[in-house]
XYZ file of C-alpha atoms in Angstrom:
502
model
C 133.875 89.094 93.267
C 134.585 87.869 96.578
C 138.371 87.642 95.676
C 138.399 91.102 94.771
C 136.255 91.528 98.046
C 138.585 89.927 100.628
C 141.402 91.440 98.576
C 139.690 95.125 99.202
C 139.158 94.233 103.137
C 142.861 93.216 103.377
C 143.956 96.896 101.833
C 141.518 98.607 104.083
C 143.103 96.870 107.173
C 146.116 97.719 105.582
C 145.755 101.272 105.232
C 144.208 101.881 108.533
C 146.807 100.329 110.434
C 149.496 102.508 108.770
C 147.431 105.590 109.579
C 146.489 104.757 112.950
C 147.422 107.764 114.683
C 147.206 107.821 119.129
C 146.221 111.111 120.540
C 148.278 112.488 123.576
C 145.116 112.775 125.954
C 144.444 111.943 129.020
C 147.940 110.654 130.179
C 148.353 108.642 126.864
C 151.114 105.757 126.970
C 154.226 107.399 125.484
C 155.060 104.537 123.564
C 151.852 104.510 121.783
C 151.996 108.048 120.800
C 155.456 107.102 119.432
C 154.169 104.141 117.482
C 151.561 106.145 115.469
C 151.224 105.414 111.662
C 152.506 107.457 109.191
C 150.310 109.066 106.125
C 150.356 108.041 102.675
C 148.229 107.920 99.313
C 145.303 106.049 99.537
C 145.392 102.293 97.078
C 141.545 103.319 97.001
C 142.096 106.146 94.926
C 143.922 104.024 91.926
C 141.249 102.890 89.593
C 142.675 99.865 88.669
C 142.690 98.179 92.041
C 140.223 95.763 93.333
C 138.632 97.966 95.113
C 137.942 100.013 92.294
C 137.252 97.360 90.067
C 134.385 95.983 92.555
C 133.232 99.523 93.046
C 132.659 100.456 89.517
C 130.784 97.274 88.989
C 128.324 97.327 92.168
C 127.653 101.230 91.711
C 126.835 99.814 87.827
C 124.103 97.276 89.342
C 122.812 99.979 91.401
C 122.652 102.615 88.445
C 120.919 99.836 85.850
C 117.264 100.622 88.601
C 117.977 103.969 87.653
C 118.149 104.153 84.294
C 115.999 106.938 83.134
C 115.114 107.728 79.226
C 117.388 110.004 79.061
C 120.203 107.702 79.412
C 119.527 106.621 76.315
C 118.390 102.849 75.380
C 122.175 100.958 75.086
C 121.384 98.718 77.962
C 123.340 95.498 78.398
C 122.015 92.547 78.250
C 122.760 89.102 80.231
C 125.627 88.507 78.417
C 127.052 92.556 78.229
C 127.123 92.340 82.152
C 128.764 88.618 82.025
C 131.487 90.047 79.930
C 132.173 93.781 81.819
C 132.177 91.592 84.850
C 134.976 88.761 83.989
C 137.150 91.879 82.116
C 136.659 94.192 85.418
C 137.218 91.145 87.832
C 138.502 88.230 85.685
C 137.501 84.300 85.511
C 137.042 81.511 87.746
C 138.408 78.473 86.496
C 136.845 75.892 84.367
C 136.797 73.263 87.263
C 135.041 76.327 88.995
C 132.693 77.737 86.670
C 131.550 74.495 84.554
C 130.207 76.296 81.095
C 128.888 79.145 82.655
C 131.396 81.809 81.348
C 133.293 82.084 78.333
C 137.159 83.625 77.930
C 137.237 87.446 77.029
C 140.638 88.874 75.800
C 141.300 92.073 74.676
C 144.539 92.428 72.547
C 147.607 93.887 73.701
C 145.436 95.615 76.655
C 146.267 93.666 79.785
C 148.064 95.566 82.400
C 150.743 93.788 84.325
C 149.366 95.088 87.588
C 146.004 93.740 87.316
C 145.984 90.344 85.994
C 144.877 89.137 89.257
C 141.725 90.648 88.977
C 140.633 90.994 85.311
C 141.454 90.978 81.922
C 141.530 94.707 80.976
C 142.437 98.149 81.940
C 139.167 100.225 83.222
C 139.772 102.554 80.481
C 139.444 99.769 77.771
C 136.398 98.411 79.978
C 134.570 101.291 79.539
C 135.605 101.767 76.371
C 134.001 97.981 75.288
C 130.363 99.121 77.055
C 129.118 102.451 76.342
C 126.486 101.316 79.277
C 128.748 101.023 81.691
C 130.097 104.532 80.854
C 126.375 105.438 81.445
C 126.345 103.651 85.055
C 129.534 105.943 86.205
C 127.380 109.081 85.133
C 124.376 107.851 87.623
C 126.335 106.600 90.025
C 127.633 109.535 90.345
C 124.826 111.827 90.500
C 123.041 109.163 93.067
C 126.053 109.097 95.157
C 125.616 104.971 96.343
C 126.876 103.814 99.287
C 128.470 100.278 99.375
C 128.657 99.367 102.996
C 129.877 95.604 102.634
C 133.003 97.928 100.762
C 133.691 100.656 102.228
C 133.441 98.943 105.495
C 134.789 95.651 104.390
C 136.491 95.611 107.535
C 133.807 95.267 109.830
C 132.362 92.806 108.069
C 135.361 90.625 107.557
C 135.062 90.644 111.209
C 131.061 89.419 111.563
C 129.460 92.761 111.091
C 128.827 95.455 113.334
C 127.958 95.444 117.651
C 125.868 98.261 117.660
C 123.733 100.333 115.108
C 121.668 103.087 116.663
C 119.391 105.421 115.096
C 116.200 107.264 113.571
C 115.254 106.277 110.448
C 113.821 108.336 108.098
C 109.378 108.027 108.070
C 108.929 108.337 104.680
C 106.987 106.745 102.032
C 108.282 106.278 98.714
C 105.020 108.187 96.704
C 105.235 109.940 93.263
C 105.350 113.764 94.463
C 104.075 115.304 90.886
C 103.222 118.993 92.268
C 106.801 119.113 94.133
C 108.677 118.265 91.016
C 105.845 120.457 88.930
C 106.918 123.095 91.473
C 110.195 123.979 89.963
C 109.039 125.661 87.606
C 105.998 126.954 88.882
C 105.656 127.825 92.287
C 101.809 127.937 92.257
C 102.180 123.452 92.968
C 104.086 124.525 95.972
C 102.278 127.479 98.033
C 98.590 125.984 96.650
C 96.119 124.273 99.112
C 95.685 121.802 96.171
C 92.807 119.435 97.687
C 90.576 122.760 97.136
C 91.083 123.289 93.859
C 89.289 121.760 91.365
C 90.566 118.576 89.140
C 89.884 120.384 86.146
C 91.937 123.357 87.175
C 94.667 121.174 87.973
C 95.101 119.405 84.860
C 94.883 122.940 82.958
C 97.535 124.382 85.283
C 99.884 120.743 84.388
C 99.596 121.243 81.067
C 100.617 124.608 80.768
C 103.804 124.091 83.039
C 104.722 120.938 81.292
C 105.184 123.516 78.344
C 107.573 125.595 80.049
C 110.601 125.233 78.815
C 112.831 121.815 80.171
C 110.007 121.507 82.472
C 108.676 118.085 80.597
C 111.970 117.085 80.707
C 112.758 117.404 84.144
C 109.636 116.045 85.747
C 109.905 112.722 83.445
C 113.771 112.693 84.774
C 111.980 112.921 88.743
C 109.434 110.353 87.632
C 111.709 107.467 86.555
C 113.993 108.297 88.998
C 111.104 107.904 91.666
C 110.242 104.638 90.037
C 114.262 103.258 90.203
C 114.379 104.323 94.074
C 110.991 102.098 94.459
C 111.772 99.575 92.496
C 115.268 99.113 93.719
C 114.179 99.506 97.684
C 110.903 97.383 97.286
C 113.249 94.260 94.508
C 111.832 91.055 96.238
C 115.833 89.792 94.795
C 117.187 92.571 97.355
C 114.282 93.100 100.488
C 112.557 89.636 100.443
C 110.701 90.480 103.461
C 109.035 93.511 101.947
C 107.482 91.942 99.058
C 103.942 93.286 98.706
C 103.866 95.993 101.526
C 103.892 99.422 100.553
C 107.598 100.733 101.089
C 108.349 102.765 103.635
C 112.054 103.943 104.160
C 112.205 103.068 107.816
C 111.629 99.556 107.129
C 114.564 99.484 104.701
C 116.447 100.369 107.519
C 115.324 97.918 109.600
C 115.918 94.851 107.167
C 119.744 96.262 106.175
C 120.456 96.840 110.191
C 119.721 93.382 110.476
C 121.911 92.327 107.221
C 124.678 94.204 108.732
C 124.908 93.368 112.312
C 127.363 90.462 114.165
C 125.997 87.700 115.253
C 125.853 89.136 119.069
C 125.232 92.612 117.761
C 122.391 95.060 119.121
C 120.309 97.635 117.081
C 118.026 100.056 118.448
C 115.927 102.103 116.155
C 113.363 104.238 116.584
C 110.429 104.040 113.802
C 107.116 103.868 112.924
C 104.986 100.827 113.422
C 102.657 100.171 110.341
C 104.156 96.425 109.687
C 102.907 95.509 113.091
C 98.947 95.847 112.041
C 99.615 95.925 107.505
C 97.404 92.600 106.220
C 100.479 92.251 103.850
C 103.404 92.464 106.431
C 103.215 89.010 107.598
C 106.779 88.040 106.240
C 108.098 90.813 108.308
C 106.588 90.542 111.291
C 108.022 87.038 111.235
C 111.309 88.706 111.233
C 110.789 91.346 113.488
C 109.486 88.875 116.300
C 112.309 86.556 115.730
C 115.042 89.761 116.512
C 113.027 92.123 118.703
C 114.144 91.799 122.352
C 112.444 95.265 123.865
C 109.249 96.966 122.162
C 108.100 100.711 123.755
C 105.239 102.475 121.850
C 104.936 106.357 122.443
C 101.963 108.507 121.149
C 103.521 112.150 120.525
C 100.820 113.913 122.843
C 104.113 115.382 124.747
C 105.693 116.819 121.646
C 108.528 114.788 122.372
C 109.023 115.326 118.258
C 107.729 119.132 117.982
C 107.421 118.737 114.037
C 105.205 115.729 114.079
C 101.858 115.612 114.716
C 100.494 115.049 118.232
C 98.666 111.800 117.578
C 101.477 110.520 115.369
C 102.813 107.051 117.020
C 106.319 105.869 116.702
C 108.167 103.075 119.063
C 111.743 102.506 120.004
C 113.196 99.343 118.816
C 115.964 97.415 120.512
C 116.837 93.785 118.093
C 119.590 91.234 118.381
C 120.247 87.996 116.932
C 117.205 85.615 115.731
C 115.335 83.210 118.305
C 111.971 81.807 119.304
C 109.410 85.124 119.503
C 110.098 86.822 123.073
C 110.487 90.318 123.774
C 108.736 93.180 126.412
C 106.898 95.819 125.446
C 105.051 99.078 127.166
C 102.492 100.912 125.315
C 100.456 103.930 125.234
C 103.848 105.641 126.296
C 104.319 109.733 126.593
C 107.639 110.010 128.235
C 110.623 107.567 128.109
C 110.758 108.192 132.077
C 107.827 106.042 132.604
C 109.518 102.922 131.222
C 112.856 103.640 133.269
C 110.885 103.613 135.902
C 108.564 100.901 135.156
C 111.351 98.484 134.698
C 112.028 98.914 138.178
C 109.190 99.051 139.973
C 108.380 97.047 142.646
C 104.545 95.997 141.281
C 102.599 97.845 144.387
C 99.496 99.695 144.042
C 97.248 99.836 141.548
C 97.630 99.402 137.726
C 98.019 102.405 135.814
C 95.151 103.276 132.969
C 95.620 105.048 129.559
C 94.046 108.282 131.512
C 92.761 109.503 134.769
C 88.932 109.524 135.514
C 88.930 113.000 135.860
C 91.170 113.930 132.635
C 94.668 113.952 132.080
C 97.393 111.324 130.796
C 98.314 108.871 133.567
C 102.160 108.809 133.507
C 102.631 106.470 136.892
C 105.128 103.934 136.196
C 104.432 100.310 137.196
C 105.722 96.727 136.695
C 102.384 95.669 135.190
C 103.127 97.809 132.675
C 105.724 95.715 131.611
C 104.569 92.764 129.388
C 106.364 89.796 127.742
C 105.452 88.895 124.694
C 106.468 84.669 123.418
C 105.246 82.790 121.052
C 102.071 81.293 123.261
C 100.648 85.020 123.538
C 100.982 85.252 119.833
C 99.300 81.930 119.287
C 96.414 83.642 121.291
C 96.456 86.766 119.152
C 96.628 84.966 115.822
C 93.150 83.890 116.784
C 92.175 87.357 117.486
C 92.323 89.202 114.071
C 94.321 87.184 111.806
C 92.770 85.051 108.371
C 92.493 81.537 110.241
C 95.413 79.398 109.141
C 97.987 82.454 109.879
C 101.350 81.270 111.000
C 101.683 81.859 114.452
C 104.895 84.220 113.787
C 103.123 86.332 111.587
C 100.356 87.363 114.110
C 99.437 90.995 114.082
C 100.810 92.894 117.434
C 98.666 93.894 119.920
C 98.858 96.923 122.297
C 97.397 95.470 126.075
C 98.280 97.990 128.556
C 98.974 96.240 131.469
C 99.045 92.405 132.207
C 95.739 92.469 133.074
C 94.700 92.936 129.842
C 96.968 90.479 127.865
C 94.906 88.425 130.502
C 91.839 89.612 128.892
C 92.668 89.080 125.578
C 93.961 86.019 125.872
C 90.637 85.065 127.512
C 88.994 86.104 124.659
C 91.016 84.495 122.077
C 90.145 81.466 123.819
C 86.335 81.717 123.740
C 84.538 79.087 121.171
C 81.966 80.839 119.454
C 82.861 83.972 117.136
C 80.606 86.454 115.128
C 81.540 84.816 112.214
C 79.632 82.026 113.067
C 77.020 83.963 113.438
C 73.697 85.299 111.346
C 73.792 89.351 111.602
C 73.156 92.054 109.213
C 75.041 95.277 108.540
C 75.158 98.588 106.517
C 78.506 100.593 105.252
C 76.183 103.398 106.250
C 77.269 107.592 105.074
C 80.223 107.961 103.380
C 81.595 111.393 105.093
C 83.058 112.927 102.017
C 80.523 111.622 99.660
C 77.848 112.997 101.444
C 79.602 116.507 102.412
C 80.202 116.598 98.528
C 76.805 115.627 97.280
C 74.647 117.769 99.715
C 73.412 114.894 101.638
C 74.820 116.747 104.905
C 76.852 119.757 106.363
C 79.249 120.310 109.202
C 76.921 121.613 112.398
C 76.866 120.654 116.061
C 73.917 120.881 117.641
C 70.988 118.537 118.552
C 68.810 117.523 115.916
C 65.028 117.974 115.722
C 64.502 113.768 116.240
C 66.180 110.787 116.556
C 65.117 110.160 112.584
C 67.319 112.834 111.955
C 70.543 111.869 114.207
C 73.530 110.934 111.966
C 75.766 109.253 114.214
C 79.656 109.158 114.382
C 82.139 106.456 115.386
C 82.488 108.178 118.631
C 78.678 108.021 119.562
C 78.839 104.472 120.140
C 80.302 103.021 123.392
C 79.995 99.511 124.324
C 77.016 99.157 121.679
C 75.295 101.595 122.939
C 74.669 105.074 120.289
C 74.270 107.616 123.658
C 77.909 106.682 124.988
C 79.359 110.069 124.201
C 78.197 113.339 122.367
C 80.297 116.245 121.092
C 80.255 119.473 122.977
C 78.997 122.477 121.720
C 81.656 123.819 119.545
C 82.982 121.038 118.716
C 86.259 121.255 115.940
C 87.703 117.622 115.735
C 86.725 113.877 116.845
C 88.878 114.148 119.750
C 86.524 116.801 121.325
C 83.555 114.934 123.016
C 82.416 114.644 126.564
C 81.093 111.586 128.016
C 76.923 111.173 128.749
C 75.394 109.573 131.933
C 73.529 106.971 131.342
C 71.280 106.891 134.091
C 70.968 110.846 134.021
C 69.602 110.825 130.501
C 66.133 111.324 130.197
C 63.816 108.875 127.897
C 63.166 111.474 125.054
C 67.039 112.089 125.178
C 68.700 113.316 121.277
C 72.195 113.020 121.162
C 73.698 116.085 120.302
C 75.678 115.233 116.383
C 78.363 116.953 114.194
C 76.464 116.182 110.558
C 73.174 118.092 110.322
C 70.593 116.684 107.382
C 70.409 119.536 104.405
C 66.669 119.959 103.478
C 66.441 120.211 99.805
């Protein structure tokens, strides 16, 4: 493999060099217009190169995650993919191999022109494993992309200097009513969460009969399952093993893979493996290549086709070293950290929002805080299992240095309320009790205090009168704060869940 490999980078230098072509722009040197490379076939195209040969065979490991049922069940064992590799690729030597692999020969089928490399022709390669006739089918329909060979060059060279980019946000779930929805539009244009689970599995059934419907929805299925399994193989993404897979973290891990030793990324993706119980691993990584970390809420629409409370950051990484990197949070507009980054630390600190109302945008150098390996030792303390390596601290979101001061303050403090005798209640279960007739959707003030159902929101610095919703109140974002030394001593909160008298 890595014969064929270096042989495939040395045609792809090759090739490009003949068909380097200068463009007469901009005063061009004469003499490198006249040295421009001249156009012939491509040695990718013949399928009995290395190239080829190394192709066919990693597009074959990618298409064996998506084998589906009906690919049939021919699929090769240990020993079928042993033998298509040696004949595609040929045989290290005994001194080089120990037992390991045993001679293949096909009579009379060796072509001159590819001894080097294996044993047989493709044609009689394919012809020897039906499977592997099978993987060319998939691979073609999946369309895989082999970056280590198709850009062999650059990473002959160390890998690339700069990868930019916005991964996609998407979560590798089974989508049944999309795939249901080819053949019956109803999945598609249905608010499905109102309709009844009974209805829905009545309504499956009789599109599954459709005609090919079955078919085609068991062909989405296991192809849902390859993409997962493949993307989430603790052999190929070590660092995802356990978390839910997400495709922007895919890119994040291959960036990584890909770059030089010196090379920068920047991406700009969600941040779920910062705070997921089962992300340690990568947040290990992530600290040891992040080098700038800027968290934006989408309250500006600076994405009009994501929601407005949606958060996101941008994500600059370069080689691995001890944890250190700066970050500014609570972000709405990039211009805030450009200016941030230069300011000269005057005046006071900026908060998440004015007094009055309204976002507070001002730019300042407070905003700018550096994260190292000490501030995670603090943090680990914070909200981590104890016994948590240090690297694989959950991130934290202080908005100014004044509070990582805070935090680290309280990270520091000896007694905990684990340590401590207290009692507690899950309490209502919204949708439980909206669905059972417990309670109902109604702002106003109830009758007593026995009958206030309190929200999350109610309850400011363990206090239940810290905020109230207003009158026509449609979300958990609409509330207005109470004064405490206003209220009177009979005060009832005003509540969004009214008691139904039965």
């Amino acid at each position: 493999v890595e014969s064929a490999w270096r042989t495939a980078a040395d045609h792809l230098e090759s090739h490009l060099s003949r068909h380097n072509r200068a463009v007469g722009v901009w005063k061009a040197d004469e003499d490198l217009l006249a040295e421009s490379g001249t156009f012939s076939s491509s040695p990718f195209e013949n399928p009995e190169f290395a190239t080829s040969r190394l192709r066919l065979l990693m597009d074959a490991w990618c298409a064996l995650w998506m084998w589906a049922p009906t690919n049939g069940t021919t699929l090769p064992s240990f020993n079928d993919w042993l033998e298509a590799a040696e004949l595609l690729l040929g045989q290290p030597t005994a001194s080089e191999s120990g037992a390991l692999f045993t001679p293949h020969d096909l009579a009379d089928g060796t072509l001159e022109s590819v001894e080097r490399f294996g044993k047989a022709s493709i044609g009689e390669v394919l012809e020897c494993f039906p499977w592997l006739k099978e993987c060319q089918s998939i691979a073609a329909a999946q369309g895989f992309f082999h970056w280590e060979l198709d850009q062999a060059g650059v990473f002959a060279n160390g890998g690339f200097d700069i990868q930019i980019g916005n991964p996609p946000w998407v979560r590798l779930d089974w989508d049944e009513p999309s795939s249901l929805a080819e053949f019956d539009p109803w999945w598609g244009v249905s608010d499905l969460t109102k309709t009844p689970d009974g209805a829905k599995r009545i309504r499956r059934l009789q599109t599954l009969d459709l005609p090919g419907a079955s078919f085609a929805v068991a062909n989405d299925r296991a192809e849902n399952e390859g993409i997962t399994s493949l993307l989430g193989s603790r052999s190929r993404e070590p660092f995802l093993a356990g978390i839910r897979t997400n495709l922007y973290m895919v890119f994040m891990t291959n960036t990584w893979r890909r770059s030089s030793p010196t090379g920068v990324v920047g991406l700009l993706h969600p941040e779920s493996h910062f705070v997921d119980p089962k992300g340690g691993p990568l947040r290990t990584q992530t600290y040891r290549r992040l080098r700038q970390h800027w968290q934006f809420a989408n309250e500006w629409k600076l994405f009009a086709d994501v929601h407005n409370e949606t958060e996101f950051g941008v994500h600059v990484y370069s080689g691995t070293q001890e944890p250190r990197f700066i970050q500014a949070v609570n972000l709405l507009t990039p211009s805030t950290v450009d200016r941030s980054l230069t300011h000269d630390g005057g005046g006071d600190p900026p908060a998440i929002q004015f007094p009055e109302g309204g976002w507070d945008l001002r730019p300042h150098a407070a905003r700018i805080v550096t994260i190292d390996e000490r501030v995670l030792s603090n943090w680990v303390k914070l909200f981590d299992e104890p016994g948590t390596p240090v690297d694989e601290s959950r991130l934290l979101r202080p908005l100014t240095t004044a509070d990582l001061g805070a935090l680290n303050a309280f990270a520091n403090q000896p007694t905990r309320l684990g340590s401590t005798n207290r009692f507690w209640t899950a309490g209502f279960n919204e949708k439980n009790q909206k669905s059972d007739g417990t309670f109902e959707w109604d702002t106003a003030v109830p009758s007593s205090l026995d009958d206030c159902i309190l929200q999350g929101p109610h309850i400011l610095n363990a206090n239940p009168f810290g905020q109230q919703p207003r009158p026509e109140c449609k979300n958990n974002k609409d509330w207005e704060p109470l004064d405490l030394e206003a209220l009177a001593p009979d005060f009832i909160p005003r509540t969004n869940y009214q008691r139904l008298v039965t």
